[in-house]
PDB file of C-alpha atoms in Angstrom:
ATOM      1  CA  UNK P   1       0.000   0.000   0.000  1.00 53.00           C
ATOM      2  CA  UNK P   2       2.848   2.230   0.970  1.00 50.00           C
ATOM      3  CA  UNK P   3       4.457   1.769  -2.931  1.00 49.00           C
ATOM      4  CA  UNK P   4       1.057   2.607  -4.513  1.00 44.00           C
ATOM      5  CA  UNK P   5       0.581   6.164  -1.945  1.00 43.00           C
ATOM      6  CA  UNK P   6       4.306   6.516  -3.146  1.00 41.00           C
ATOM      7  CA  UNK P   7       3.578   5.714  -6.706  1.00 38.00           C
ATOM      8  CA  UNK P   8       0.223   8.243  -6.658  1.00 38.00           C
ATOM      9  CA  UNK P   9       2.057  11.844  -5.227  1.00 39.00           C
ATOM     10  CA  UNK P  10       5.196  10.967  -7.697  1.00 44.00           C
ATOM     11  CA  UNK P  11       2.288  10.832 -10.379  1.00 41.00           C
ATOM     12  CA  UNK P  12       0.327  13.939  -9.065  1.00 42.00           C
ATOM     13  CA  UNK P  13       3.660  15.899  -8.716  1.00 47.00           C
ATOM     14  CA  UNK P  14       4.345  15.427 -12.279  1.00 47.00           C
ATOM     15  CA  UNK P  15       1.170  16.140 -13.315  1.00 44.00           C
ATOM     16  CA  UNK P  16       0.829  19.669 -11.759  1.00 44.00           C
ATOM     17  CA  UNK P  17       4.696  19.912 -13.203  1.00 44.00           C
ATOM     18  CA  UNK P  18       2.820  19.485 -17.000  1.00 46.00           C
ATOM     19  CA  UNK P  19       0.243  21.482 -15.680  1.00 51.00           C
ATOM     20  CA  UNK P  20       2.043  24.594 -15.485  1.00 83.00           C
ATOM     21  CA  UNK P  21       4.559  23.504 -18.812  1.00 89.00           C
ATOM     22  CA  UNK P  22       4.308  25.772 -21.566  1.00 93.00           C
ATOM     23  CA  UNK P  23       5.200  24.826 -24.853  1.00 95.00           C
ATOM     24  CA  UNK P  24       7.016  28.887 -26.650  1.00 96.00           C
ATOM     25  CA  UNK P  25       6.543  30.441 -29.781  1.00 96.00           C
ATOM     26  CA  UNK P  26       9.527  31.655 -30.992  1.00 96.00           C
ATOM     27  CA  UNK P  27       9.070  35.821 -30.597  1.00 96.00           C
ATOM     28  CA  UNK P  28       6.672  35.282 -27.368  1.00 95.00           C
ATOM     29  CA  UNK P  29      10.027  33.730 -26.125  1.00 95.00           C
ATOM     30  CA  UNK P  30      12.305  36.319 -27.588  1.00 96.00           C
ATOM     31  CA  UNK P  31      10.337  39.178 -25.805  1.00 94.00           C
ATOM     32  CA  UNK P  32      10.642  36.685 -22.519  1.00 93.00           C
ATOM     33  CA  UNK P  33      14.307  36.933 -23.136  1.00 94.00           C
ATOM     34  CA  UNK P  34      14.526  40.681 -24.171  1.00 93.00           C
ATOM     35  CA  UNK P  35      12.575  41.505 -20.696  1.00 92.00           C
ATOM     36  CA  UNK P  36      15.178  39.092 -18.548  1.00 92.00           C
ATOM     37  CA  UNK P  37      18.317  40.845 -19.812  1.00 92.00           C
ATOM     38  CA  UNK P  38      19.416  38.380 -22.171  1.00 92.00           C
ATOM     39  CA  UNK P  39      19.767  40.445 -25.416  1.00 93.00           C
ATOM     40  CA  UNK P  40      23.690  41.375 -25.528  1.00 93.00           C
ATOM     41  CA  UNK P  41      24.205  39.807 -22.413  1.00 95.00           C
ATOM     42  CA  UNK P  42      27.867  39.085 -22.224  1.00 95.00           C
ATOM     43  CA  UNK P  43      28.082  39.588 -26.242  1.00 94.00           C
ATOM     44  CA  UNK P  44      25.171  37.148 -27.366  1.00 95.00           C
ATOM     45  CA  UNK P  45      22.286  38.000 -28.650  1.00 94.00           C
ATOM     46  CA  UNK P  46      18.513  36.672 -28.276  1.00 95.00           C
ATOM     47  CA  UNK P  47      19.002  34.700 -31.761  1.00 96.00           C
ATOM     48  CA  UNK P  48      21.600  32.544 -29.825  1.00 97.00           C
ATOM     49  CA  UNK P  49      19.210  32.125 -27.433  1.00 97.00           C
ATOM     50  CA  UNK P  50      16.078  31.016 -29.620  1.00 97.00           C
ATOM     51  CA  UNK P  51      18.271  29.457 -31.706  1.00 98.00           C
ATOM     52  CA  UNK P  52      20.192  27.069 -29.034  1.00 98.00           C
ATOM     53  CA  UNK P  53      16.572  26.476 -26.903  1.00 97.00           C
ATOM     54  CA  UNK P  54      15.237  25.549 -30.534  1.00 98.00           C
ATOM     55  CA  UNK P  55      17.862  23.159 -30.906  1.00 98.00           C
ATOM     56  CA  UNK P  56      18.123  21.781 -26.937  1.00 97.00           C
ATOM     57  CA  UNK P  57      14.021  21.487 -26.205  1.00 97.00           C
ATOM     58  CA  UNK P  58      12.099  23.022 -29.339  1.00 97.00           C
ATOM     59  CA  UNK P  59      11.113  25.779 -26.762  1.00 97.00           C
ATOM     60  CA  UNK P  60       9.103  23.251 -24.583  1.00 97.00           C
ATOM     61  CA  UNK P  61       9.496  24.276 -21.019  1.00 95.00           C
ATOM     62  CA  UNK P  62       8.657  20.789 -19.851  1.00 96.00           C
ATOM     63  CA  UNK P  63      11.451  18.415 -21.780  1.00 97.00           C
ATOM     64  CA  UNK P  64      13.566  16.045 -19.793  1.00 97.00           C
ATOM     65  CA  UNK P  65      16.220  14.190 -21.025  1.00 97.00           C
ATOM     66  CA  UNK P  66      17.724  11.415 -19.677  1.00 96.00           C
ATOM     67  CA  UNK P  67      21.108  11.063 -20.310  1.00 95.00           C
ATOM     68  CA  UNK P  68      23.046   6.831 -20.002  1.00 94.00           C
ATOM     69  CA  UNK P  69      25.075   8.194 -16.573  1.00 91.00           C
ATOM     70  CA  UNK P  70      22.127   8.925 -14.746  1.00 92.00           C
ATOM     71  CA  UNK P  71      21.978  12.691 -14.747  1.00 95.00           C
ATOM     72  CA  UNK P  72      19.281  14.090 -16.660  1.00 97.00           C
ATOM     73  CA  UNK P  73      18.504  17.636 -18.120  1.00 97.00           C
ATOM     74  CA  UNK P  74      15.768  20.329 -17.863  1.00 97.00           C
ATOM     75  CA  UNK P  75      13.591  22.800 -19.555  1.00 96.00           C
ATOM     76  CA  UNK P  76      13.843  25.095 -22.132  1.00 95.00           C
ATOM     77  CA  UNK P  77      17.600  25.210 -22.088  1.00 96.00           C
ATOM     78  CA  UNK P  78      18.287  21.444 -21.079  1.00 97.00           C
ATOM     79  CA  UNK P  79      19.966  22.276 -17.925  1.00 97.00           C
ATOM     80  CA  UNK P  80      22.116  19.098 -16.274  1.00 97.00           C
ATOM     81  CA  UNK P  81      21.243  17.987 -12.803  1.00 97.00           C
ATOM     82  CA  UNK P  82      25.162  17.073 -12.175  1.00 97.00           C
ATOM     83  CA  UNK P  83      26.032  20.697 -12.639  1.00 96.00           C
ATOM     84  CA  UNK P  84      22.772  23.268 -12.659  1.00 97.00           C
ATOM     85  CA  UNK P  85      19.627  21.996 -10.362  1.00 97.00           C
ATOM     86  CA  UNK P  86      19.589  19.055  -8.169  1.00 97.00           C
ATOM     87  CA  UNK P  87      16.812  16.371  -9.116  1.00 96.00           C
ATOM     88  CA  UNK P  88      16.851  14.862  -5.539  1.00 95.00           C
ATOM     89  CA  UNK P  89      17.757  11.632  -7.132  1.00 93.00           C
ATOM     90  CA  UNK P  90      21.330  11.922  -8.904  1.00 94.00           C
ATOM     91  CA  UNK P  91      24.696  13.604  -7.001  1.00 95.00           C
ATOM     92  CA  UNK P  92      24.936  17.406  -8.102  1.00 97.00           C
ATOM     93  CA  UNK P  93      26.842  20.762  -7.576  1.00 97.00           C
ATOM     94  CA  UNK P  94      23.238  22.303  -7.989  1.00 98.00           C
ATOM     95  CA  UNK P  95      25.247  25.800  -9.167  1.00 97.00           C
ATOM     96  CA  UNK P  96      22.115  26.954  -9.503  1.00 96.00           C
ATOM     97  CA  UNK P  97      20.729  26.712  -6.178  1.00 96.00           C
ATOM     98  CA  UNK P  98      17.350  25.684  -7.660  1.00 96.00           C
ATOM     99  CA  UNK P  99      15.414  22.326  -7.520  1.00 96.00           C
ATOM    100  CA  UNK P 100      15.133  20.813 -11.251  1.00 96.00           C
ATOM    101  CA  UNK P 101      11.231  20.557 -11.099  1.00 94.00           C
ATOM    102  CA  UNK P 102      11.482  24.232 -10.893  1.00 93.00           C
ATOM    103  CA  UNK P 103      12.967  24.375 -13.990  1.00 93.00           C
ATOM    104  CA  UNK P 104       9.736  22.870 -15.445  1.00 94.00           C
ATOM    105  CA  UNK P 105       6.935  25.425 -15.529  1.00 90.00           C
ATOM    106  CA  UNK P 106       6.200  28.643 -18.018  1.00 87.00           C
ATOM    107  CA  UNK P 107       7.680  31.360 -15.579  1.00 85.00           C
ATOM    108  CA  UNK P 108      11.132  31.582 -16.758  1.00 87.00           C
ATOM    109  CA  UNK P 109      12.673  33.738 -15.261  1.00 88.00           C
ATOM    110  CA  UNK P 110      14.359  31.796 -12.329  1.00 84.00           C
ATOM    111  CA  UNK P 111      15.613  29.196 -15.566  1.00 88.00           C
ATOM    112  CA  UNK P 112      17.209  32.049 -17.163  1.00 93.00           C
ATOM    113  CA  UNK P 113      18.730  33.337 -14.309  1.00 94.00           C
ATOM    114  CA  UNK P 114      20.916  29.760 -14.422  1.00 95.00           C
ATOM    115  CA  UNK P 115      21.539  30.265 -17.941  1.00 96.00           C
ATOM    116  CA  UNK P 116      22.932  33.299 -17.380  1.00 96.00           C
ATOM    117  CA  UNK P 117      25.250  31.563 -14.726  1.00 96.00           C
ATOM    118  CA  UNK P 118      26.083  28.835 -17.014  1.00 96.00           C
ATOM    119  CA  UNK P 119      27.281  31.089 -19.673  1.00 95.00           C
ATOM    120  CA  UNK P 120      29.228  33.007 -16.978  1.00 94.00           C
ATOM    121  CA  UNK P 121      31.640  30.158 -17.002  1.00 93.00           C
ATOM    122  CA  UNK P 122      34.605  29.800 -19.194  1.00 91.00           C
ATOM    123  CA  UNK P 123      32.990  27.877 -21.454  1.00 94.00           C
ATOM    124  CA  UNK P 124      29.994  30.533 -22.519  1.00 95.00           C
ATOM    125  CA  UNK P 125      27.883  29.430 -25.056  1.00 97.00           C
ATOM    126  CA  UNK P 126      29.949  26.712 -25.594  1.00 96.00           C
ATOM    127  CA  UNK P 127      28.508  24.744 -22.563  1.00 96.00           C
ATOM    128  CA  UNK P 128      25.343  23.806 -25.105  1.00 97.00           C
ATOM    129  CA  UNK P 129      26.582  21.573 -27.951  1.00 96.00           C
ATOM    130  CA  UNK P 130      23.476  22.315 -29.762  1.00 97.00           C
ATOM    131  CA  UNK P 131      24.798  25.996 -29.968  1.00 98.00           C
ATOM    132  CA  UNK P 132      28.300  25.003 -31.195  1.00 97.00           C
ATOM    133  CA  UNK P 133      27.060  22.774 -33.761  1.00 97.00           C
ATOM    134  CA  UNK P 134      23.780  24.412 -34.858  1.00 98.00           C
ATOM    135  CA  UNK P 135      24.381  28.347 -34.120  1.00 98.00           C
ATOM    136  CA  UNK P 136      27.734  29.356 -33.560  1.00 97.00           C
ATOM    137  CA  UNK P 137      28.930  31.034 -36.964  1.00 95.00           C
ATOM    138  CA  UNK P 138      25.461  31.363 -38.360  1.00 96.00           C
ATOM    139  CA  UNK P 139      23.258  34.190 -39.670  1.00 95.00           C
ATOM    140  CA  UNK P 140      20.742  34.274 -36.428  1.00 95.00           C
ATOM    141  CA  UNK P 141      18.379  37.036 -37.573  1.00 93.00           C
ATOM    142  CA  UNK P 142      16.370  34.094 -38.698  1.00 94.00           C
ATOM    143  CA  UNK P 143      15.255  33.439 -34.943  1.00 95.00           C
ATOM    144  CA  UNK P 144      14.042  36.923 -34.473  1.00 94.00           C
ATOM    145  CA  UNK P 145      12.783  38.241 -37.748  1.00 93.00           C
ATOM    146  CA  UNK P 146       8.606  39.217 -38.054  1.00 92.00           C
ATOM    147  CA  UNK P 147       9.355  39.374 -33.431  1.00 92.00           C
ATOM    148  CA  UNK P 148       8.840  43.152 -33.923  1.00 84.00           C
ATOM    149  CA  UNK P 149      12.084  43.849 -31.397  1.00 76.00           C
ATOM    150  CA  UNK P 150      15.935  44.989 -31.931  1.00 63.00           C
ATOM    151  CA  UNK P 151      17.261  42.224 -30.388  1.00 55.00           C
ATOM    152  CA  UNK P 152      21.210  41.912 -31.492  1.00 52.00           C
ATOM    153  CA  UNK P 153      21.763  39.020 -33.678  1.00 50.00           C
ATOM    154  CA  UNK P 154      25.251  38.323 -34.356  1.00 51.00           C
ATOM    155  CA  UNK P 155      26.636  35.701 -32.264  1.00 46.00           C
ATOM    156  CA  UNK P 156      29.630  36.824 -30.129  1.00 53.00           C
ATOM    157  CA  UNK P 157      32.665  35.199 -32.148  1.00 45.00           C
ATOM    158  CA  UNK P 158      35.098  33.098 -29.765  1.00 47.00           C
ATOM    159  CA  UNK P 159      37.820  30.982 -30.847  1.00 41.00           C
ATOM    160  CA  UNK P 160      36.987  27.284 -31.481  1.00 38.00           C
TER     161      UNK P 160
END
């Protein structure tokens, strides 16, 4: 009985999770972005942004991956539970100081807070493979064109 009560608030946790998911459109996110501070912050623009959460979640604030060492990543900008948030279930530096599940819902602004710190590190942009491989380099005003903003779009250019 015990597994089953278990088994019932893991299921009603994740439901009010989904509950409160919201699945972006590309410029409603961009203005998201443009109102948190992220257009030119530290040299990138909000077309690396749209670009690399196209590329990590297809702007869907409730995507998990699970990744083959047990870690798994979260929302929009598929932050890693070893590094960014802690899960409660894997070992984590939680950098973030934020609980993954958090990371979950359509108020963003706490999740791009911890983007912010990630691309604080040395690594900037860099820390999202989808960026290097799908963005870096690239013509970005793509992401942002019809948004009705002047959002920067050239990607800040780092050595390789």
């Amino acid at each position: 009985m015990q597994t089953l009560s278990a088994v019932l608030v893991t299921l009603t946790m994740l439901m009010a999770a989904t509950v409160d998911a919201k699945l972006y459109e590309c410029c409603e996110l961009a203005v998201k972005m443009e109102e948190a501070s992220l257009n030119g912050f530290m040299g990138y623009g909000v077309g690396d942004w749209l670009c690399t959460a196209h590329y990590e979640s297809g702007f869907d604030t409730s995507f998990v991956d699970h990744n083959p060492d047990g870690n798994s990543e979260y929302g929009i900008f598929q932050l890693n539970s070893a590094w960014w948030c802690d899960n409660g279930v894997t070992p984590t530096q939680n950098l973030c100081h934020i609980d993954c599940h958090d990371l979950l819902n359509g108020h963003i602004l706490d999740y791009i807070m911890c983007a912010k710190q990630v691309l604080s590190t040395q690594n900037g942009m860099k820390a999202w493979n989808s960026w290097s491989r799908h963005c870096y380099d690239h013509d970005l005003s793509e992401w942002i064109k019809g948004c009705n903003m002047h959002a920067k779009t050239n990607p800040k250019k780092i050595n390789s």
